[in-house]
Amino acid sequence: MEISYKDFKVGKCEGQKVVDGEIMPLVLQPPEPNKSETQSLLSALNKNKDWFEQMLIKNSAVLVRGFDVKNAEDFNDIIEAFDWEDIRYVGPAPRTHIYKRIWTANEGPLSEFIYYHHEMVLIKECPKKVVLFCEIPPPEGGQTPFVPSFRVTERMLEEFPEVVEEVEAKGLKYTFTALSKDDTSSMRGRGWEDALGTSDKAEAERRAKALGMDTEWLPNGGVKTILGPRSLTKVFDGRKGRRMWFNTVVGMHGKEFSSALLADGTEIPENFVKRCEQIIEEESIQFKWEKGDVLFLDNMALLHGRRPSLPPRKVLVATCK
């Protein structure tokens, strides 16, 4: 049943699930048809900032739907309605700056699946919130599925209790290889010069070190980054003491330009990684994008990805501390 709360009406969407008593995503719509313009949304957000943030932490995902959010300028106004500090994206995904705090989401080929991940999970300081805006919904596919991270930990502990604790105790080491210049034909094609904001190798090394990465320069002008040790799971304040599956083992294990190993250099059991991949997919939640949708994700609690789609698809992103 739809209910009213403050300046929003709580609705439903395709794929919505109740996980441990929480609605994911919580769908917030205009309370009345004549209050669907962006200005009404901004007014509602400004009046209910604390409540909204509580709902985001409680439900992990909040989908704001039915407001007339048109473009990057409107989206930026929504982001700036909060007191959330901006955090610059660091990672392999090719992205383009659009307006103020707004960037394109991964510009890699729409035909490819972007695997589930916590945004910037390997960097010392990652965003607490990832906010996505759908300017052009895809004609087919292109969903942004997300996964309650604590459910992955719970199920992996049920099936692999000893391996989970061994990996946790030893820690993880990751490597990733980046070219010098961007390659937009790849969903992981962002070059190190763009990612680190410099073409000077010494400065790049310094910036990488500040982010928790060691570097190894390659003859082709690219760089191999080494990160670790990193934990397998993490517990964050205000999230019921849940143990989040805060890693990118499946996404980087045994891939062409990346690897995920135990911190001592030994391999992670293949059956452990494969079963984790299955569990993540089984726990995924997905909905069909609609024009003007704004999706707020608690990056501490959710993995998210991108389904392959037909063009056109235009989704913009802001990352916040």
Short mmCIF file of C-alpha atoms in Angstrom, two decimals:
data_model
loop_
_atom_site.label_atom_id
_atom_site.label_comp_id
_atom_site.label_asym_id
_atom_site.label_seq_id
_atom_site.Cartn_x
_atom_site.Cartn_y
_atom_site.Cartn_z
CA MET A 1 0.00 0.00 0.00
CA GLU A 2 1.30 3.47 -0.87
CA ILE A 3 1.71 5.81 2.09
CA SER A 4 2.55 9.46 2.46
CA TYR A 5 5.47 10.69 4.52
CA LYS A 6 6.52 14.31 4.79
CA ASP A 7 6.88 15.70 1.26
CA PHE A 8 7.03 12.37 -0.54
CA LYS A 9 4.76 9.48 -1.38
CA VAL A 10 6.32 6.05 -0.96
CA GLY A 11 5.77 3.87 -4.01
CA LYS A 12 6.89 0.66 -5.64
CA CYS A 13 9.06 -0.33 -8.58
CA GLU A 14 9.83 -3.42 -10.58
CA GLY A 15 12.39 -5.69 -8.89
CA GLN A 16 11.99 -4.12 -5.45
CA LYS A 17 12.78 -6.49 -2.57
CA VAL A 18 12.44 -6.59 1.19
CA VAL A 19 15.79 -7.61 2.68
CA ASP A 20 15.96 -8.17 6.43
CA GLY A 21 12.95 -5.93 6.90
CA GLU A 22 14.25 -3.13 4.66
CA ILE A 23 12.73 -2.05 1.33
CA MET A 24 15.36 -1.91 -1.44
CA PRO A 25 15.12 0.47 -3.13
CA LEU A 26 12.86 2.79 -1.16
CA VAL A 27 10.88 4.64 -3.86
CA LEU A 28 10.00 8.28 -3.20
CA GLN A 29 7.53 10.01 -5.53
CA PRO A 30 5.76 13.39 -5.63
CA PRO A 31 3.02 13.60 -2.96
CA GLU A 32 0.65 15.11 -5.55
CA PRO A 33 0.71 15.24 -9.38
CA ASN A 34 1.12 19.03 -9.35
CA LYS A 35 4.28 18.77 -7.26
CA SER A 36 6.43 16.91 -9.75
CA GLU A 37 8.67 19.76 -10.91
CA THR A 38 12.31 19.76 -9.87
CA GLN A 39 11.82 22.82 -7.68
CA SER A 40 9.31 20.91 -5.54
CA LEU A 41 11.84 18.11 -5.15
CA LEU A 42 14.59 20.55 -4.14
CA SER A 43 12.27 22.15 -1.59
CA ALA A 44 11.37 18.74 -0.16
CA LEU A 45 15.02 17.69 0.07
CA ASN A 46 16.06 20.92 1.74
CA LYS A 47 13.35 20.51 4.38
CA ASN A 48 14.08 16.85 5.03
CA LYS A 49 17.85 16.43 4.71
CA ASP A 50 18.36 14.51 7.94
CA TRP A 51 15.32 12.30 7.37
CA PHE A 52 16.41 11.54 3.81
CA GLU A 53 19.91 10.55 4.91
CA GLN A 54 18.44 8.31 7.61
CA MET A 55 16.29 6.61 4.96
CA LEU A 56 19.34 6.10 2.76
CA ILE A 57 21.32 4.45 5.56
CA LYS A 58 18.29 2.39 6.65
CA ASN A 59 17.29 1.15 3.19
CA SER A 60 20.71 1.35 1.46
CA ALA A 61 19.08 2.55 -1.78
CA VAL A 62 16.58 5.35 -2.42
CA LEU A 63 15.02 5.84 -5.85
CA VAL A 64 13.52 9.31 -6.42
CA ARG A 65 11.07 8.90 -9.29
CA GLY A 66 8.39 10.98 -11.00
CA PHE A 67 9.97 14.40 -10.59
CA ASP A 68 10.82 16.37 -13.71
CA VAL A 69 14.60 16.11 -13.46
CA LYS A 70 15.78 17.02 -16.96
CA ASN A 71 19.56 17.35 -17.17
CA ALA A 72 22.96 17.63 -15.48
CA GLU A 73 22.15 21.09 -14.15
CA ASP A 74 19.02 19.82 -12.37
CA PHE A 75 20.94 16.81 -11.10
CA ASN A 76 23.72 19.01 -9.74
CA ASP A 77 21.14 21.14 -7.91
CA ILE A 78 19.86 17.96 -6.23
CA ILE A 79 23.37 16.95 -5.14
CA GLU A 80 24.07 20.42 -3.80
CA ALA A 81 20.86 20.36 -1.76
CA PHE A 82 22.83 18.22 0.68
CA ASP A 83 25.95 19.06 2.65
CA TRP A 84 27.85 16.11 1.22
CA GLU A 85 31.42 16.88 0.24
CA ASP A 86 32.52 15.97 -3.27
CA ILE A 87 35.07 13.20 -3.79
CA ARG A 88 36.99 12.86 -7.06
CA TYR A 89 36.62 9.52 -8.84
CA VAL A 90 39.79 7.43 -9.07
CA GLY A 91 39.51 4.22 -11.02
CA PRO A 92 39.73 2.50 -14.42
CA ALA A 93 36.32 3.54 -15.80
CA PRO A 94 36.43 6.11 -18.63
CA ARG A 95 34.34 9.13 -17.58
CA THR A 96 33.76 12.68 -18.82
CA HIS A 97 33.12 15.75 -16.70
CA ILE A 98 29.74 17.26 -17.60
CA TYR A 99 28.85 20.06 -15.18
CA LYS A 100 30.15 21.09 -11.75
CA ARG A 101 29.92 17.89 -9.63
CA ILE A 102 28.42 15.76 -12.40
CA TRP A 103 30.21 13.19 -14.56
CA THR A 104 29.19 10.52 -17.02
CA ALA A 105 28.97 7.02 -15.61
CA ASN A 106 31.30 4.41 -17.14
CA GLU A 107 31.57 5.18 -20.87
CA GLY A 108 32.77 1.68 -21.77
CA PRO A 109 30.87 -0.24 -24.46
CA LEU A 110 27.19 -0.67 -23.61
CA SER A 111 27.40 -4.26 -24.83
CA GLU A 112 29.57 -5.19 -21.83
CA PHE A 113 28.49 -6.06 -18.31
CA ILE A 114 30.14 -3.95 -15.62
CA TYR A 115 30.64 -6.29 -12.69
CA TYR A 116 29.30 -5.56 -9.20
CA HIS A 117 31.55 -3.39 -7.04
CA HIS A 118 31.66 -0.87 -4.22
CA GLU A 119 32.82 2.39 -5.81
CA MET A 120 36.56 2.96 -5.29
CA VAL A 121 36.64 0.04 -2.85
CA LEU A 122 40.44 -0.25 -3.02
CA ILE A 123 41.24 3.41 -2.44
CA LYS A 124 42.04 4.65 1.08
CA GLU A 125 39.10 7.05 1.02
CA CYS A 126 36.09 5.95 -0.99
CA PRO A 127 32.73 7.72 -1.42
CA LYS A 128 30.00 7.01 1.11
CA LYS A 129 27.31 7.82 -1.44
CA VAL A 130 26.99 7.18 -5.17
CA VAL A 131 24.14 9.03 -6.87
CA LEU A 132 22.99 8.22 -10.41
CA PHE A 133 20.66 10.14 -12.72
CA CYS A 134 18.99 8.68 -15.79
CA GLU A 135 18.79 11.31 -18.53
CA ILE A 136 18.14 8.84 -21.37
CA PRO A 137 16.79 5.40 -20.41
CA PRO A 138 17.95 2.53 -22.63
CA PRO A 139 15.41 0.88 -24.95
CA GLU A 140 16.45 -2.55 -23.68
CA GLY A 141 18.66 -3.73 -20.80
CA GLY A 142 21.04 -1.28 -19.16
CA GLN A 143 19.79 -1.76 -15.60
CA THR A 144 21.96 -0.71 -12.66
CA PRO A 145 21.61 -3.76 -10.40
CA PHE A 146 22.77 -3.60 -6.79
CA VAL A 147 23.43 -6.16 -4.07
CA PRO A 148 23.12 -5.93 -0.27
CA SER A 149 26.74 -6.60 0.62
CA PHE A 150 26.05 -8.10 4.04
CA ARG A 151 23.99 -10.87 2.42
CA VAL A 152 27.02 -11.98 0.42
CA THR A 153 29.11 -12.21 3.60
CA GLU A 154 26.37 -14.15 5.40
CA ARG A 155 26.04 -16.70 2.62
CA MET A 156 29.78 -17.08 2.05
CA LEU A 157 30.23 -17.70 5.79
CA GLU A 158 27.54 -20.37 5.63
CA GLU A 159 29.27 -22.20 2.80
CA PHE A 160 32.98 -21.36 3.27
CA PRO A 161 33.47 -20.37 6.93
CA GLU A 162 37.11 -21.49 7.12
CA VAL A 163 38.15 -19.97 3.78
CA VAL A 164 36.45 -16.65 4.58
CA GLU A 165 38.30 -16.37 7.86
CA GLU A 166 41.61 -17.44 6.28
CA VAL A 167 41.31 -14.80 3.56
CA GLU A 168 40.30 -12.23 6.17
CA ALA A 169 43.30 -13.08 8.34
CA LYS A 170 45.84 -13.03 5.49
CA GLY A 171 44.38 -10.08 3.59
CA LEU A 172 44.16 -9.51 -0.15
CA LYS A 173 46.54 -8.12 -2.75
CA TYR A 174 45.32 -6.69 -6.05
CA THR A 175 47.10 -5.61 -9.21
CA PHE A 176 45.75 -3.57 -12.09
CA THR A 177 47.45 -2.48 -15.32
CA ALA A 178 46.52 0.84 -16.96
CA LEU A 179 47.66 2.35 -20.25
CA SER A 180 49.08 5.85 -20.44
CA LYS A 181 46.17 7.28 -22.47
CA ASP A 182 42.43 6.60 -22.28
CA ASP A 183 40.95 3.75 -24.30
CA THR A 184 37.19 4.32 -24.49
CA SER A 185 36.72 0.99 -26.28
CA SER A 186 37.18 -0.69 -22.89
CA MET A 187 35.06 -0.35 -19.77
CA ARG A 188 38.36 -0.35 -17.85
CA GLY A 189 40.18 1.83 -20.34
CA ARG A 190 40.93 4.94 -18.30
CA GLY A 191 44.62 5.79 -18.61
CA TRP A 192 46.80 6.56 -15.61
CA GLU A 193 47.38 10.15 -16.76
CA ASP A 194 43.65 10.88 -16.63
CA ALA A 195 43.06 8.84 -13.47
CA LEU A 196 45.85 10.55 -11.53
CA GLY A 197 45.51 13.95 -13.18
CA THR A 198 49.13 14.25 -14.32
CA SER A 199 51.47 13.12 -17.10
CA ASP A 200 54.53 13.38 -14.83
CA LYS A 201 55.58 9.94 -13.64
CA ALA A 202 57.14 11.13 -10.40
CA GLU A 203 54.01 13.09 -9.52
CA ALA A 204 51.86 10.12 -10.55
CA GLU A 205 53.83 7.88 -8.17
CA ARG A 206 53.33 10.36 -5.35
CA ARG A 207 49.61 10.62 -5.96
CA ALA A 208 49.23 6.86 -6.28
CA LYS A 209 51.09 6.37 -3.00
CA ALA A 210 48.73 8.79 -1.26
CA LEU A 211 45.83 6.66 -2.47
CA GLY A 212 47.44 3.49 -1.12
CA MET A 213 48.92 2.16 -4.39
CA ASP A 214 52.45 1.10 -5.32
CA THR A 215 53.47 1.51 -8.96
CA GLU A 216 55.54 -0.44 -11.47
CA TRP A 217 56.22 1.23 -14.84
CA LEU A 218 55.90 -0.88 -18.00
CA PRO A 219 57.86 -0.64 -21.28
CA ASN A 220 54.70 0.27 -23.24
CA GLY A 221 54.19 3.44 -21.18
CA GLY A 222 51.54 1.90 -18.98
CA VAL A 223 51.70 1.29 -15.26
CA LYS A 224 50.98 -1.67 -13.04
CA THR A 225 49.46 -0.69 -9.70
CA ILE A 226 49.72 -2.92 -6.64
CA LEU A 227 47.27 -2.55 -3.77
CA GLY A 228 47.33 -4.41 -0.50
CA PRO A 229 46.95 -5.84 1.89
CA ARG A 230 43.21 -5.15 1.84
CA SER A 231 40.45 -6.68 3.95
CA LEU A 232 37.77 -9.07 2.68
CA THR A 233 34.94 -7.60 4.76
CA LYS A 234 34.30 -4.44 6.75
CA VAL A 235 31.85 -3.21 9.38
CA PHE A 236 30.70 0.43 9.17
CA ASP A 237 29.05 2.57 11.83
CA GLY A 238 25.27 2.91 11.78
CA ARG A 239 24.59 -0.16 9.67
CA LYS A 240 23.50 -2.66 12.33
CA GLY A 241 26.99 -4.08 12.76
CA ARG A 242 26.65 -5.87 9.45
CA ARG A 243 29.77 -7.35 7.94
CA MET A 244 29.95 -6.03 4.38
CA TRP A 245 31.57 -7.96 1.51
CA PHE A 246 33.83 -4.97 0.88
CA ASN A 247 36.23 -6.25 -1.77
CA THR A 248 36.56 -6.79 -5.50
CA VAL A 249 37.77 -10.38 -5.55
CA VAL A 250 35.33 -11.63 -8.20
CA GLY A 251 35.67 -8.53 -10.37
CA MET A 252 39.48 -8.67 -10.55
CA HIS A 253 40.35 -12.35 -10.05
CA GLY A 254 42.11 -13.84 -13.08
CA LYS A 255 41.17 -11.05 -15.50
CA GLU A 256 43.32 -9.87 -18.43
CA PHE A 257 44.58 -6.67 -16.81
CA SER A 258 44.02 -7.45 -13.14
CA SER A 259 44.48 -10.02 -10.42
CA ALA A 260 43.27 -10.73 -6.91
CA LEU A 261 45.47 -12.89 -4.67
CA LEU A 262 46.01 -13.51 -1.01
CA ALA A 263 48.41 -10.94 0.41
CA ASP A 264 51.16 -13.60 0.67
CA GLY A 265 50.92 -14.13 -3.10
CA THR A 266 49.06 -17.44 -3.04
CA GLU A 267 45.95 -18.09 -5.11
CA ILE A 268 42.41 -17.74 -3.83
CA PRO A 269 40.54 -21.05 -4.30
CA GLU A 270 38.74 -21.06 -7.66
CA ASN A 271 35.57 -22.65 -6.28
CA PHE A 272 35.39 -19.93 -3.62
CA VAL A 273 35.46 -17.17 -6.27
CA LYS A 274 33.01 -18.92 -8.61
CA ARG A 275 30.47 -19.59 -5.86
CA CYS A 276 30.77 -15.99 -4.67
CA GLU A 277 29.98 -14.83 -8.20
CA GLN A 278 26.82 -16.96 -8.19
CA ILE A 279 25.71 -15.72 -4.78
CA ILE A 280 26.18 -12.08 -5.76
CA GLU A 281 23.99 -12.57 -8.82
CA GLU A 282 21.36 -14.44 -6.80
CA GLU A 283 21.16 -11.55 -4.30
CA SER A 284 20.98 -8.81 -6.94
CA ILE A 285 18.13 -6.31 -7.10
CA GLN A 286 17.33 -4.55 -10.35
CA PHE A 287 14.76 -2.18 -11.75
CA LYS A 288 14.11 -0.64 -15.15
CA TRP A 289 15.39 2.92 -15.51
CA GLU A 290 12.85 5.65 -16.24
CA LYS A 291 13.69 9.11 -17.56
CA GLY A 292 14.41 11.51 -14.68
CA ASP A 293 15.13 8.79 -12.10
CA VAL A 294 17.67 9.69 -9.41
CA LEU A 295 19.10 6.70 -7.52
CA PHE A 296 20.96 7.22 -4.23
CA LEU A 297 23.17 4.30 -3.17
CA ASP A 298 24.88 3.77 0.20
CA ASN A 299 28.31 2.78 -1.12
CA MET A 300 29.24 1.28 2.24
CA ALA A 301 26.36 -1.21 2.02
CA LEU A 302 25.80 -2.01 -1.66
CA LEU A 303 27.68 -3.43 -4.59
CA HIS A 304 26.40 -2.13 -7.93
CA GLY A 305 27.00 -2.82 -11.63
CA ARG A 306 25.59 -2.27 -15.12
CA ARG A 307 23.73 -4.67 -17.37
CA PRO A 308 24.50 -4.67 -21.10
CA SER A 309 22.07 -2.54 -23.10
CA LEU A 310 21.09 -1.28 -26.48
CA PRO A 311 21.89 2.38 -27.17
CA PRO A 312 21.14 5.09 -26.41
CA ARG A 313 21.69 5.13 -22.63
CA LYS A 314 22.79 8.18 -20.69
CA VAL A 315 23.31 7.89 -16.95
CA LEU A 316 25.23 10.55 -15.02
CA VAL A 317 26.90 10.17 -11.62
CA ALA A 318 28.06 12.11 -8.58
CA THR A 319 30.22 10.66 -5.82
CA CYS A 320 30.08 12.12 -2.32
CA LYS A 321 31.89 11.74 1.00
#
